Amino acid sequence: MSEARSGASVKRVAREDAAAISALAREIWYAHYAAIISRAQIEYMLAQRYDPEIIRAELASGDAWWDKLLVNGMLTGFSSCFLTATPGEMKLDKLYVHHGQQRKGYGGMLLDRVLGIARAHGCTTLMLAVNKHNHTAIAAYRKYGFRIAGSVVKDIGGGFVMDDYIMVRDV
Ligand SMILES: CC(C)(COP(=O)(O)OP(=O)(O)OC[C@H]1O[C@@H](n2cnc3c(N)ncnc32)[C@H](O)[C@@H]1OP(=O)(O)O)[C@@H](O)C(=O)NCCC(=O)NCCS
C-alpha cells in the first residue's frame, strides 16, 4: 500500500524498547491529545496503557504484536494490534507517529506491517476505535481505506469515558 521511505524501517518492538516507547507515547499524546481530552485523562490513559511494565507484560503475553518505526535510527513511531474475539478480525490498537514526522507516509508503513500480520493470521477485517474529535487521524484512516462502521462510548474508569468511532477496512 505505502512505499517504504528512505532511511525508515519498521521492526518488531523488543522488551528493552518499552521505556523508549513509553516516553515517545507521552510526547505524542501531550502534543496531540491536549486539544481533545483533559490532561487528567491523558495521564490516566498513559498510566493504563503505556507504563513500561504494562508494555513489557503485553509483549510477553504473545497476545499482541508491537512494531516500531525507526527513521535514520531514531524511534519515531509505533503500532500494535491483536486478534479480537470475532473470528477473522484484527484490531489496530495503536498507531502513532511523532508530530515532527507526520504526513510523510510513515503511518502507512506501520499500517502495512499490521495488514501483513493480519493476513498471516487469516484475518479478513481490520478494525479500530478512534476518538470522534481526532479529525486528523480519522482523515488518515479514511485515506487508508477505513470507513466508519459505528460508535461506542466506553467507561474506562477514573471518571473518564472514551467517545469513539469504530472504523473498519478489509484486509
Ligand atoms: C494518524 C497518524 C498515525 C498518521 O501518521 P502519518 O505518518 O502522519 O500518516 P501518513 O503520512 O501515512 O498519512 C497522513 C494522512 O493523515 C491525515 N493527516 C495527518 N495529519 C494531518 C493534518 N495535520 N491535517 C490533515 N490531515 C492530516 C491526512 O489524510 C494525511 O494524508 P495526506 O498527507 O496525503 O493529506 C499520525 O497523524 C499520528 O500519529 N497522529 C497522532 C496520534 C493519533 O491520533 N493516532 C491515532 C490514534 S487512534
Short mmCIF file of N, CA and C and ligand atoms in Angstrom, two decimals:
data_model
loop_
_atom_site.label_atom_id
_atom_site.label_comp_id
_atom_site.label_asym_id
_atom_site.label_seq_id
_atom_site.Cartn_x
_atom_site.Cartn_y
_atom_site.Cartn_z
N MET A 1 0.82 -1.21 0.00
CA MET A 1 0.00 0.00 0.00
C MET A 1 0.86 1.27 0.00
N SER A 2 1.65 1.49 1.08
CA SER A 2 2.51 2.67 1.03
C SER A 2 3.94 2.23 0.71
N GLU A 3 4.69 3.09 0.03
CA GLU A 3 6.08 2.76 -0.28
C GLU A 3 6.93 2.96 0.96
N ALA A 4 7.97 2.13 1.11
CA ALA A 4 8.91 2.35 2.20
C ALA A 4 9.66 3.66 1.94
N ARG A 5 9.81 4.48 2.96
CA ARG A 5 10.52 5.75 2.81
C ARG A 5 12.00 5.52 3.09
N SER A 6 12.85 6.26 2.38
CA SER A 6 14.28 6.01 2.54
C SER A 6 14.71 6.41 3.95
N GLY A 7 15.57 5.59 4.54
CA GLY A 7 16.04 5.83 5.90
C GLY A 7 15.06 5.37 6.97
N ALA A 8 13.91 4.84 6.53
CA ALA A 8 12.89 4.42 7.50
C ALA A 8 12.71 2.90 7.47
N SER A 9 12.54 2.33 8.64
CA SER A 9 12.28 0.89 8.69
C SER A 9 11.32 0.58 9.84
N VAL A 10 10.62 -0.53 9.68
CA VAL A 10 9.69 -0.98 10.72
C VAL A 10 10.24 -2.29 11.28
N LYS A 11 10.36 -2.34 12.61
CA LYS A 11 10.92 -3.53 13.26
C LYS A 11 10.06 -3.92 14.45
N ARG A 12 10.17 -5.17 14.84
CA ARG A 12 9.43 -5.66 16.00
C ARG A 12 9.92 -4.96 17.28
N VAL A 13 8.99 -4.59 18.14
CA VAL A 13 9.36 -3.99 19.43
C VAL A 13 9.89 -5.09 20.35
N ALA A 14 11.02 -4.81 21.00
CA ALA A 14 11.59 -5.77 21.95
C ALA A 14 11.35 -5.28 23.38
N ARG A 15 11.49 -6.20 24.31
CA ARG A 15 11.29 -5.89 25.73
C ARG A 15 12.08 -4.64 26.15
N GLU A 16 13.32 -4.54 25.65
CA GLU A 16 14.19 -3.42 26.06
C GLU A 16 13.78 -2.08 25.44
N ASP A 17 12.81 -2.11 24.51
CA ASP A 17 12.32 -0.86 23.91
C ASP A 17 11.21 -0.21 24.76
N ALA A 18 10.72 -0.92 25.76
CA ALA A 18 9.48 -0.49 26.44
C ALA A 18 9.58 0.93 27.00
N ALA A 19 10.70 1.27 27.63
CA ALA A 19 10.81 2.61 28.24
C ALA A 19 10.82 3.69 27.16
N ALA A 20 11.50 3.43 26.04
CA ALA A 20 11.56 4.43 24.96
C ALA A 20 10.20 4.59 24.29
N ILE A 21 9.47 3.49 24.11
CA ILE A 21 8.12 3.57 23.53
C ILE A 21 7.21 4.37 24.47
N SER A 22 7.33 4.10 25.76
CA SER A 22 6.51 4.80 26.75
C SER A 22 6.78 6.31 26.70
N ALA A 23 8.06 6.69 26.61
CA ALA A 23 8.42 8.11 26.55
C ALA A 23 7.92 8.76 25.26
N LEU A 24 8.02 8.04 24.14
CA LEU A 24 7.54 8.58 22.87
C LEU A 24 6.02 8.75 22.91
N ALA A 25 5.33 7.78 23.49
CA ALA A 25 3.87 7.86 23.59
C ALA A 25 3.48 9.12 24.38
N ARG A 26 4.19 9.34 25.50
CA ARG A 26 3.89 10.53 26.33
C ARG A 26 4.06 11.81 25.52
N GLU A 27 5.13 11.88 24.76
CA GLU A 27 5.41 13.08 23.98
C GLU A 27 4.32 13.30 22.92
N ILE A 28 3.95 12.23 22.22
CA ILE A 28 2.94 12.36 21.16
C ILE A 28 1.57 12.67 21.77
N TRP A 29 1.27 11.99 22.87
CA TRP A 29 -0.06 12.20 23.48
C TRP A 29 -0.24 13.65 23.91
N TYR A 30 0.78 14.24 24.56
CA TYR A 30 0.62 15.63 25.00
C TYR A 30 0.54 16.57 23.81
N ALA A 31 1.32 16.31 22.76
CA ALA A 31 1.28 17.17 21.58
C ALA A 31 -0.07 17.06 20.88
N HIS A 32 -0.65 15.87 20.88
CA HIS A 32 -1.83 15.64 20.05
C HIS A 32 -3.16 15.70 20.81
N TYR A 33 -3.20 15.09 21.99
CA TYR A 33 -4.50 14.94 22.66
C TYR A 33 -4.86 16.08 23.61
N ALA A 34 -3.92 17.01 23.87
CA ALA A 34 -4.23 18.10 24.81
C ALA A 34 -5.41 18.93 24.33
N ALA A 35 -5.62 18.97 23.01
CA ALA A 35 -6.75 19.73 22.47
C ALA A 35 -8.03 18.89 22.42
N ILE A 36 -7.93 17.61 22.75
CA ILE A 36 -9.08 16.70 22.56
C ILE A 36 -9.62 16.18 23.90
N ILE A 37 -8.71 15.82 24.81
CA ILE A 37 -9.13 15.32 26.13
C ILE A 37 -8.35 16.08 27.21
N SER A 38 -8.79 15.93 28.47
CA SER A 38 -8.15 16.68 29.56
C SER A 38 -6.77 16.11 29.89
N ARG A 39 -5.94 16.93 30.54
CA ARG A 39 -4.63 16.44 30.99
C ARG A 39 -4.81 15.26 31.93
N ALA A 40 -5.83 15.34 32.79
CA ALA A 40 -6.06 14.26 33.75
C ALA A 40 -6.35 12.95 33.00
N GLN A 41 -7.14 13.05 31.94
CA GLN A 41 -7.45 11.83 31.17
C GLN A 41 -6.20 11.32 30.43
N ILE A 42 -5.37 12.26 29.93
CA ILE A 42 -4.13 11.83 29.27
C ILE A 42 -3.27 11.05 30.26
N GLU A 43 -3.09 11.61 31.47
CA GLU A 43 -2.26 10.92 32.47
C GLU A 43 -2.85 9.55 32.82
N TYR A 44 -4.16 9.52 32.98
CA TYR A 44 -4.83 8.27 33.35
C TYR A 44 -4.61 7.21 32.26
N MET A 45 -4.79 7.61 31.01
CA MET A 45 -4.69 6.65 29.91
C MET A 45 -3.23 6.25 29.64
N LEU A 46 -2.30 7.21 29.82
CA LEU A 46 -0.89 6.84 29.67
C LEU A 46 -0.51 5.78 30.72
N ALA A 47 -0.97 5.98 31.95
CA ALA A 47 -0.65 5.02 33.01
C ALA A 47 -1.28 3.65 32.72
N GLN A 48 -2.50 3.68 32.17
CA GLN A 48 -3.22 2.43 31.88
C GLN A 48 -2.58 1.65 30.73
N ARG A 49 -2.03 2.36 29.75
CA ARG A 49 -1.62 1.70 28.51
C ARG A 49 -0.13 1.74 28.22
N TYR A 50 0.57 2.73 28.77
CA TYR A 50 1.95 2.94 28.31
C TYR A 50 2.98 2.89 29.42
N ASP A 51 2.59 2.47 30.62
CA ASP A 51 3.62 2.24 31.62
C ASP A 51 4.56 1.16 31.05
N PRO A 52 5.89 1.36 31.16
CA PRO A 52 6.80 0.35 30.58
C PRO A 52 6.49 -1.07 31.04
N GLU A 53 6.08 -1.23 32.31
CA GLU A 53 5.76 -2.58 32.80
C GLU A 53 4.56 -3.18 32.05
N ILE A 54 3.59 -2.31 31.73
CA ILE A 54 2.41 -2.78 31.00
C ILE A 54 2.80 -3.19 29.58
N ILE A 55 3.65 -2.39 28.96
CA ILE A 55 4.11 -2.74 27.60
C ILE A 55 4.88 -4.05 27.65
N ARG A 56 5.77 -4.21 28.62
CA ARG A 56 6.55 -5.45 28.71
C ARG A 56 5.64 -6.66 28.94
N ALA A 57 4.62 -6.48 29.77
CA ALA A 57 3.70 -7.59 30.04
C ALA A 57 2.94 -7.96 28.77
N GLU A 58 2.53 -6.95 28.00
CA GLU A 58 1.79 -7.22 26.76
C GLU A 58 2.69 -7.95 25.75
N LEU A 59 3.94 -7.51 25.68
CA LEU A 59 4.88 -8.18 24.77
C LEU A 59 5.08 -9.64 25.19
N ALA A 60 5.23 -9.84 26.49
CA ALA A 60 5.49 -11.19 26.99
C ALA A 60 4.28 -12.11 26.80
N SER A 61 3.09 -11.53 26.81
CA SER A 61 1.88 -12.35 26.70
C SER A 61 1.77 -13.04 25.34
N GLY A 62 2.39 -12.44 24.33
CA GLY A 62 2.29 -13.00 22.98
C GLY A 62 0.93 -12.78 22.35
N ASP A 63 0.07 -12.02 23.02
CA ASP A 63 -1.29 -11.79 22.50
C ASP A 63 -1.39 -10.54 21.63
N ALA A 64 -0.32 -9.75 21.56
CA ALA A 64 -0.35 -8.52 20.77
C ALA A 64 0.95 -8.39 20.01
N TRP A 65 0.89 -7.76 18.86
CA TRP A 65 2.08 -7.51 18.04
C TRP A 65 2.38 -6.02 18.12
N TRP A 66 3.59 -5.69 18.52
CA TRP A 66 4.03 -4.30 18.58
C TRP A 66 5.15 -4.11 17.58
N ASP A 67 5.07 -3.04 16.80
CA ASP A 67 6.15 -2.70 15.88
C ASP A 67 6.59 -1.26 16.11
N LYS A 68 7.85 -1.00 15.76
CA LYS A 68 8.37 0.36 15.93
C LYS A 68 8.88 0.86 14.59
N LEU A 69 8.78 2.16 14.41
CA LEU A 69 9.27 2.81 13.20
C LEU A 69 10.56 3.55 13.56
N LEU A 70 11.62 3.24 12.84
CA LEU A 70 12.89 3.94 13.02
C LEU A 70 13.13 4.81 11.80
N VAL A 71 13.48 6.07 12.01
CA VAL A 71 13.84 6.96 10.91
C VAL A 71 15.27 7.42 11.17
N ASN A 72 16.16 7.02 10.28
CA ASN A 72 17.59 7.28 10.48
C ASN A 72 18.03 6.87 11.89
N GLY A 73 17.54 5.71 12.31
CA GLY A 73 17.94 5.15 13.60
C GLY A 73 17.17 5.69 14.79
N MET A 74 16.34 6.71 14.58
CA MET A 74 15.59 7.32 15.70
C MET A 74 14.21 6.68 15.84
N LEU A 75 13.85 6.33 17.05
CA LEU A 75 12.50 5.84 17.29
C LEU A 75 11.51 6.97 17.01
N THR A 76 10.60 6.74 16.04
CA THR A 76 9.75 7.83 15.53
C THR A 76 8.27 7.50 15.60
N GLY A 77 7.95 6.23 15.75
CA GLY A 77 6.54 5.85 15.82
C GLY A 77 6.40 4.40 16.24
N PHE A 78 5.18 3.98 16.41
CA PHE A 78 4.93 2.58 16.77
C PHE A 78 3.48 2.23 16.48
N SER A 79 3.24 0.92 16.43
CA SER A 79 1.87 0.42 16.26
C SER A 79 1.72 -0.84 17.09
N SER A 80 0.46 -1.19 17.38
CA SER A 80 0.21 -2.52 17.96
C SER A 80 -1.14 -3.01 17.48
N CYS A 81 -1.28 -4.31 17.48
CA CYS A 81 -2.55 -4.92 17.05
C CYS A 81 -2.73 -6.24 17.76
N PHE A 82 -3.97 -6.70 17.80
CA PHE A 82 -4.27 -8.02 18.39
C PHE A 82 -5.51 -8.61 17.76
N LEU A 83 -5.67 -9.90 17.89
CA LEU A 83 -6.87 -10.58 17.38
C LEU A 83 -8.02 -10.32 18.34
N THR A 84 -9.18 -9.97 17.81
CA THR A 84 -10.34 -9.76 18.68
C THR A 84 -11.06 -11.09 18.89
N ALA A 85 -12.12 -11.07 19.67
CA ALA A 85 -12.90 -12.29 19.92
C ALA A 85 -13.71 -12.69 18.69
N THR A 86 -13.81 -11.79 17.71
CA THR A 86 -14.56 -12.11 16.49
C THR A 86 -13.64 -12.82 15.50
N PRO A 87 -13.98 -14.03 15.08
CA PRO A 87 -13.10 -14.75 14.16
C PRO A 87 -12.82 -13.92 12.91
N GLY A 88 -11.55 -13.92 12.48
CA GLY A 88 -11.18 -13.22 11.25
C GLY A 88 -10.99 -11.72 11.42
N GLU A 89 -10.99 -11.25 12.67
CA GLU A 89 -10.88 -9.80 12.89
C GLU A 89 -9.65 -9.45 13.72
N MET A 90 -8.89 -8.47 13.23
CA MET A 90 -7.73 -7.93 13.95
C MET A 90 -8.08 -6.50 14.36
N LYS A 91 -7.61 -6.10 15.55
CA LYS A 91 -7.79 -4.71 15.97
C LYS A 91 -6.46 -3.96 15.85
N LEU A 92 -6.48 -2.85 15.15
CA LEU A 92 -5.35 -1.93 15.15
C LEU A 92 -5.51 -1.12 16.43
N ASP A 93 -4.72 -1.44 17.44
CA ASP A 93 -4.94 -0.86 18.76
C ASP A 93 -4.20 0.46 18.93
N LYS A 94 -3.03 0.58 18.30
CA LYS A 94 -2.22 1.80 18.45
C LYS A 94 -1.54 2.12 17.13
N LEU A 95 -1.53 3.41 16.79
CA LEU A 95 -0.81 3.86 15.59
C LEU A 95 -0.35 5.29 15.86
N TYR A 96 0.93 5.45 16.04
CA TYR A 96 1.45 6.76 16.45
C TYR A 96 2.74 7.10 15.71
N VAL A 97 2.79 8.32 15.19
CA VAL A 97 3.99 8.84 14.53
C VAL A 97 4.31 10.18 15.19
N HIS A 98 5.58 10.42 15.49
CA HIS A 98 5.98 11.67 16.13
C HIS A 98 5.49 12.86 15.31
N HIS A 99 5.00 13.90 16.01
CA HIS A 99 4.38 15.04 15.33
C HIS A 99 5.31 15.75 14.35
N GLY A 100 6.63 15.66 14.60
CA GLY A 100 7.58 16.30 13.68
C GLY A 100 7.77 15.51 12.38
N GLN A 101 7.21 14.31 12.34
CA GLN A 101 7.45 13.42 11.19
C GLN A 101 6.16 12.93 10.56
N GLN A 102 5.04 13.62 10.84
CA GLN A 102 3.77 13.16 10.26
C GLN A 102 3.63 13.61 8.81
N ARG A 103 2.71 12.99 8.12
CA ARG A 103 2.39 13.27 6.71
C ARG A 103 3.55 12.98 5.76
N LYS A 104 4.35 11.99 6.13
CA LYS A 104 5.45 11.58 5.25
C LYS A 104 5.27 10.12 4.83
N GLY A 105 4.12 9.57 5.16
CA GLY A 105 3.86 8.18 4.77
C GLY A 105 4.25 7.16 5.82
N TYR A 106 4.76 7.60 6.99
CA TYR A 106 5.23 6.64 7.99
C TYR A 106 4.07 5.86 8.63
N GLY A 107 2.96 6.57 8.86
CA GLY A 107 1.80 5.86 9.40
C GLY A 107 1.38 4.74 8.46
N GLY A 108 1.44 5.02 7.16
CA GLY A 108 1.10 4.00 6.17
C GLY A 108 2.06 2.82 6.20
N MET A 109 3.33 3.09 6.48
CA MET A 109 4.31 1.98 6.59
C MET A 109 3.96 1.08 7.77
N LEU A 110 3.64 1.70 8.90
CA LEU A 110 3.26 0.89 10.07
C LEU A 110 1.99 0.10 9.79
N LEU A 111 1.04 0.77 9.14
CA LEU A 111 -0.22 0.07 8.81
C LEU A 111 0.05 -1.12 7.90
N ASP A 112 0.94 -0.97 6.93
CA ASP A 112 1.25 -2.09 6.04
C ASP A 112 1.74 -3.30 6.83
N ARG A 113 2.55 -3.03 7.86
CA ARG A 113 3.04 -4.14 8.69
C ARG A 113 1.87 -4.82 9.40
N VAL A 114 0.97 -4.01 9.92
CA VAL A 114 -0.19 -4.57 10.63
C VAL A 114 -1.05 -5.40 9.66
N LEU A 115 -1.23 -4.89 8.46
CA LEU A 115 -2.03 -5.65 7.48
C LEU A 115 -1.36 -6.99 7.16
N GLY A 116 -0.03 -6.98 7.09
CA GLY A 116 0.70 -8.23 6.83
C GLY A 116 0.48 -9.23 7.97
N ILE A 117 0.51 -8.74 9.19
CA ILE A 117 0.28 -9.63 10.35
C ILE A 117 -1.15 -10.17 10.28
N ALA A 118 -2.09 -9.29 9.96
CA ALA A 118 -3.50 -9.72 9.88
C ALA A 118 -3.67 -10.80 8.81
N ARG A 119 -3.05 -10.60 7.65
CA ARG A 119 -3.16 -11.60 6.57
C ARG A 119 -2.54 -12.92 7.00
N ALA A 120 -1.39 -12.83 7.65
CA ALA A 120 -0.69 -14.05 8.08
C ALA A 120 -1.54 -14.85 9.07
N HIS A 121 -2.48 -14.17 9.74
CA HIS A 121 -3.34 -14.86 10.70
C HIS A 121 -4.74 -15.09 10.15
N GLY A 122 -4.86 -15.00 8.84
CA GLY A 122 -6.13 -15.36 8.18
C GLY A 122 -7.25 -14.37 8.42
N CYS A 123 -6.90 -13.12 8.78
CA CYS A 123 -7.97 -12.15 9.06
C CYS A 123 -8.53 -11.56 7.77
N THR A 124 -9.78 -11.20 7.82
CA THR A 124 -10.42 -10.55 6.67
C THR A 124 -10.78 -9.10 7.00
N THR A 125 -10.79 -8.76 8.28
CA THR A 125 -11.19 -7.40 8.69
C THR A 125 -10.17 -6.82 9.67
N LEU A 126 -9.85 -5.54 9.45
CA LEU A 126 -9.06 -4.78 10.43
C LEU A 126 -9.97 -3.69 10.97
N MET A 127 -10.09 -3.62 12.30
CA MET A 127 -10.95 -2.59 12.91
C MET A 127 -10.12 -1.74 13.87
N LEU A 128 -10.69 -0.61 14.25
CA LEU A 128 -10.02 0.27 15.22
C LEU A 128 -11.07 1.16 15.87
N ALA A 129 -10.69 1.78 16.98
CA ALA A 129 -11.53 2.79 17.64
C ALA A 129 -10.74 4.09 17.65
N VAL A 130 -11.39 5.17 17.29
CA VAL A 130 -10.71 6.47 17.24
C VAL A 130 -11.62 7.53 17.86
N ASN A 131 -11.05 8.41 18.67
CA ASN A 131 -11.82 9.48 19.29
C ASN A 131 -12.56 10.28 18.21
N LYS A 132 -13.84 10.56 18.48
CA LYS A 132 -14.66 11.24 17.48
C LYS A 132 -14.11 12.62 17.10
N HIS A 133 -13.31 13.22 17.99
CA HIS A 133 -12.77 14.55 17.70
C HIS A 133 -11.34 14.51 17.14
N ASN A 134 -10.84 13.31 16.92
CA ASN A 134 -9.48 13.17 16.40
C ASN A 134 -9.53 13.23 14.87
N HIS A 135 -9.78 14.44 14.37
CA HIS A 135 -10.10 14.60 12.94
C HIS A 135 -8.93 14.24 12.03
N THR A 136 -7.71 14.54 12.45
CA THR A 136 -6.58 14.23 11.55
C THR A 136 -6.38 12.71 11.44
N ALA A 137 -6.54 12.01 12.57
CA ALA A 137 -6.40 10.55 12.50
C ALA A 137 -7.54 9.95 11.66
N ILE A 138 -8.75 10.47 11.84
CA ILE A 138 -9.88 9.97 11.04
C ILE A 138 -9.60 10.19 9.55
N ALA A 139 -9.02 11.36 9.23
CA ALA A 139 -8.66 11.63 7.82
C ALA A 139 -7.63 10.62 7.33
N ALA A 140 -6.64 10.33 8.19
CA ALA A 140 -5.62 9.35 7.79
C ALA A 140 -6.27 7.99 7.57
N TYR A 141 -7.15 7.58 8.48
CA TYR A 141 -7.78 6.26 8.35
C TYR A 141 -8.65 6.18 7.10
N ARG A 142 -9.34 7.26 6.79
CA ARG A 142 -10.13 7.26 5.54
C ARG A 142 -9.20 7.08 4.35
N LYS A 143 -8.07 7.81 4.38
CA LYS A 143 -7.10 7.68 3.29
C LYS A 143 -6.60 6.23 3.17
N TYR A 144 -6.47 5.56 4.32
CA TYR A 144 -6.01 4.16 4.32
C TYR A 144 -7.13 3.18 3.96
N GLY A 145 -8.31 3.67 3.68
CA GLY A 145 -9.39 2.77 3.24
C GLY A 145 -10.35 2.32 4.31
N PHE A 146 -10.26 2.92 5.50
CA PHE A 146 -11.22 2.59 6.56
C PHE A 146 -12.50 3.40 6.39
N ARG A 147 -13.60 2.84 6.88
CA ARG A 147 -14.86 3.57 6.90
C ARG A 147 -15.45 3.47 8.31
N ILE A 148 -16.28 4.46 8.66
CA ILE A 148 -16.92 4.43 9.97
C ILE A 148 -18.02 3.39 9.96
N ALA A 149 -17.96 2.46 10.94
CA ALA A 149 -18.94 1.38 10.99
C ALA A 149 -19.86 1.51 12.19
N GLY A 150 -19.54 2.44 13.11
CA GLY A 150 -20.38 2.60 14.30
C GLY A 150 -19.69 3.51 15.28
N SER A 151 -20.25 3.59 16.47
CA SER A 151 -19.61 4.40 17.50
C SER A 151 -19.84 3.74 18.86
N VAL A 152 -18.98 4.10 19.81
CA VAL A 152 -19.08 3.47 21.12
C VAL A 152 -18.61 4.47 22.18
N VAL A 153 -19.33 4.51 23.30
CA VAL A 153 -18.89 5.29 24.45
C VAL A 153 -18.51 4.27 25.52
N LYS A 154 -17.22 4.28 25.90
CA LYS A 154 -16.74 3.24 26.81
C LYS A 154 -16.25 3.87 28.11
N ASP A 155 -16.75 3.36 29.23
CA ASP A 155 -16.30 3.81 30.54
C ASP A 155 -14.94 3.15 30.81
N ILE A 156 -13.90 3.97 30.99
CA ILE A 156 -12.57 3.38 31.21
C ILE A 156 -12.13 3.54 32.66
N GLY A 157 -13.08 3.90 33.54
CA GLY A 157 -12.75 4.06 34.96
C GLY A 157 -12.21 5.45 35.23
N GLY A 158 -12.00 5.77 36.51
CA GLY A 158 -11.44 7.06 36.90
C GLY A 158 -12.33 8.24 36.56
N GLY A 159 -13.58 7.96 36.21
CA GLY A 159 -14.50 9.04 35.84
C GLY A 159 -14.36 9.44 34.37
N PHE A 160 -13.62 8.66 33.59
CA PHE A 160 -13.38 9.00 32.19
C PHE A 160 -14.12 8.06 31.25
N VAL A 161 -14.44 8.60 30.07
CA VAL A 161 -15.01 7.76 29.01
C VAL A 161 -14.22 7.96 27.73
N MET A 162 -14.26 6.96 26.88
CA MET A 162 -13.75 7.10 25.52
C MET A 162 -14.97 7.19 24.61
N ASP A 163 -15.00 8.25 23.81
CA ASP A 163 -16.13 8.52 22.92
C ASP A 163 -15.62 8.34 21.49
N ASP A 164 -15.79 7.13 20.97
CA ASP A 164 -15.06 6.74 19.76
C ASP A 164 -15.96 6.38 18.58
N TYR A 165 -15.41 6.54 17.39
CA TYR A 165 -15.94 5.86 16.22
C TYR A 165 -15.24 4.51 16.10
N ILE A 166 -15.97 3.54 15.61
CA ILE A 166 -15.37 2.27 15.19
C ILE A 166 -15.20 2.36 13.68
N MET A 167 -13.97 2.10 13.23
CA MET A 167 -13.71 2.13 11.78
C MET A 167 -13.21 0.75 11.35
N VAL A 168 -13.54 0.36 10.12
CA VAL A 168 -13.14 -0.97 9.62
C VAL A 168 -12.64 -0.86 8.18
N ARG A 169 -11.82 -1.81 7.81
CA ARG A 169 -11.47 -1.98 6.39
C ARG A 169 -11.18 -3.47 6.15
N ASP A 170 -11.29 -3.86 4.89
CA ASP A 170 -10.94 -5.22 4.54
C ASP A 170 -9.43 -5.38 4.64
N VAL A 171 -9.01 -6.61 4.87
CA VAL A 171 -7.57 -6.89 4.95
C VAL A 171 -7.07 -7.31 3.58
C1 LIG B 1 -2.65 9.18 12.47
C2 LIG B 1 -1.14 9.11 12.21
C3 LIG B 1 -0.59 7.85 12.82
C4 LIG B 1 -0.88 9.11 10.72
O1 LIG B 1 0.51 9.02 10.55
P1 LIG B 1 1.26 9.81 9.35
O2 LIG B 1 2.65 9.29 9.27
O3 LIG B 1 1.05 11.27 9.54
O4 LIG B 1 0.38 9.26 8.14
P2 LIG B 1 0.62 9.25 6.58
O5 LIG B 1 1.72 10.19 6.20
O6 LIG B 1 0.70 7.83 6.19
O7 LIG B 1 -0.79 9.82 6.12
C5 LIG B 1 -1.10 11.13 6.50
C6 LIG B 1 -2.58 11.38 6.32
O8 LIG B 1 -3.15 11.63 7.58
C7 LIG B 1 -4.03 12.75 7.50
N1 LIG B 1 -3.41 13.80 8.29
C8 LIG B 1 -2.36 13.68 9.13
N2 LIG B 1 -2.08 14.84 9.72
C9 LIG B 1 -2.96 15.72 9.24
C10 LIG B 1 -3.21 17.10 9.47
N3 LIG B 1 -2.46 17.82 10.31
N4 LIG B 1 -4.20 17.69 8.80
C11 LIG B 1 -4.97 16.99 7.94
N5 LIG B 1 -4.79 15.67 7.68
C12 LIG B 1 -3.81 15.06 8.33
C13 LIG B 1 -4.14 13.08 6.02
O9 LIG B 1 -5.14 12.26 5.46
C14 LIG B 1 -2.77 12.63 5.53
O10 LIG B 1 -2.71 12.34 4.17
P3 LIG B 1 -2.07 13.43 3.17
O11 LIG B 1 -0.78 13.89 3.79
O12 LIG B 1 -1.88 12.64 1.90
O13 LIG B 1 -3.10 14.51 3.07
C15 LIG B 1 -0.42 10.35 12.82
O14 LIG B 1 -1.01 11.51 12.28
C16 LIG B 1 -0.45 10.40 14.32
O15 LIG B 1 0.38 9.81 14.99
N6 LIG B 1 -1.40 11.17 14.88
C17 LIG B 1 -1.43 11.43 16.30
C18 LIG B 1 -1.77 10.23 17.10
C19 LIG B 1 -3.09 9.62 16.72
O16 LIG B 1 -4.12 10.27 16.71
N7 LIG B 1 -3.06 8.31 16.43
C20 LIG B 1 -4.24 7.56 16.11
C21 LIG B 1 -4.89 7.09 17.37
S1 LIG B 1 -6.42 6.24 17.05
#
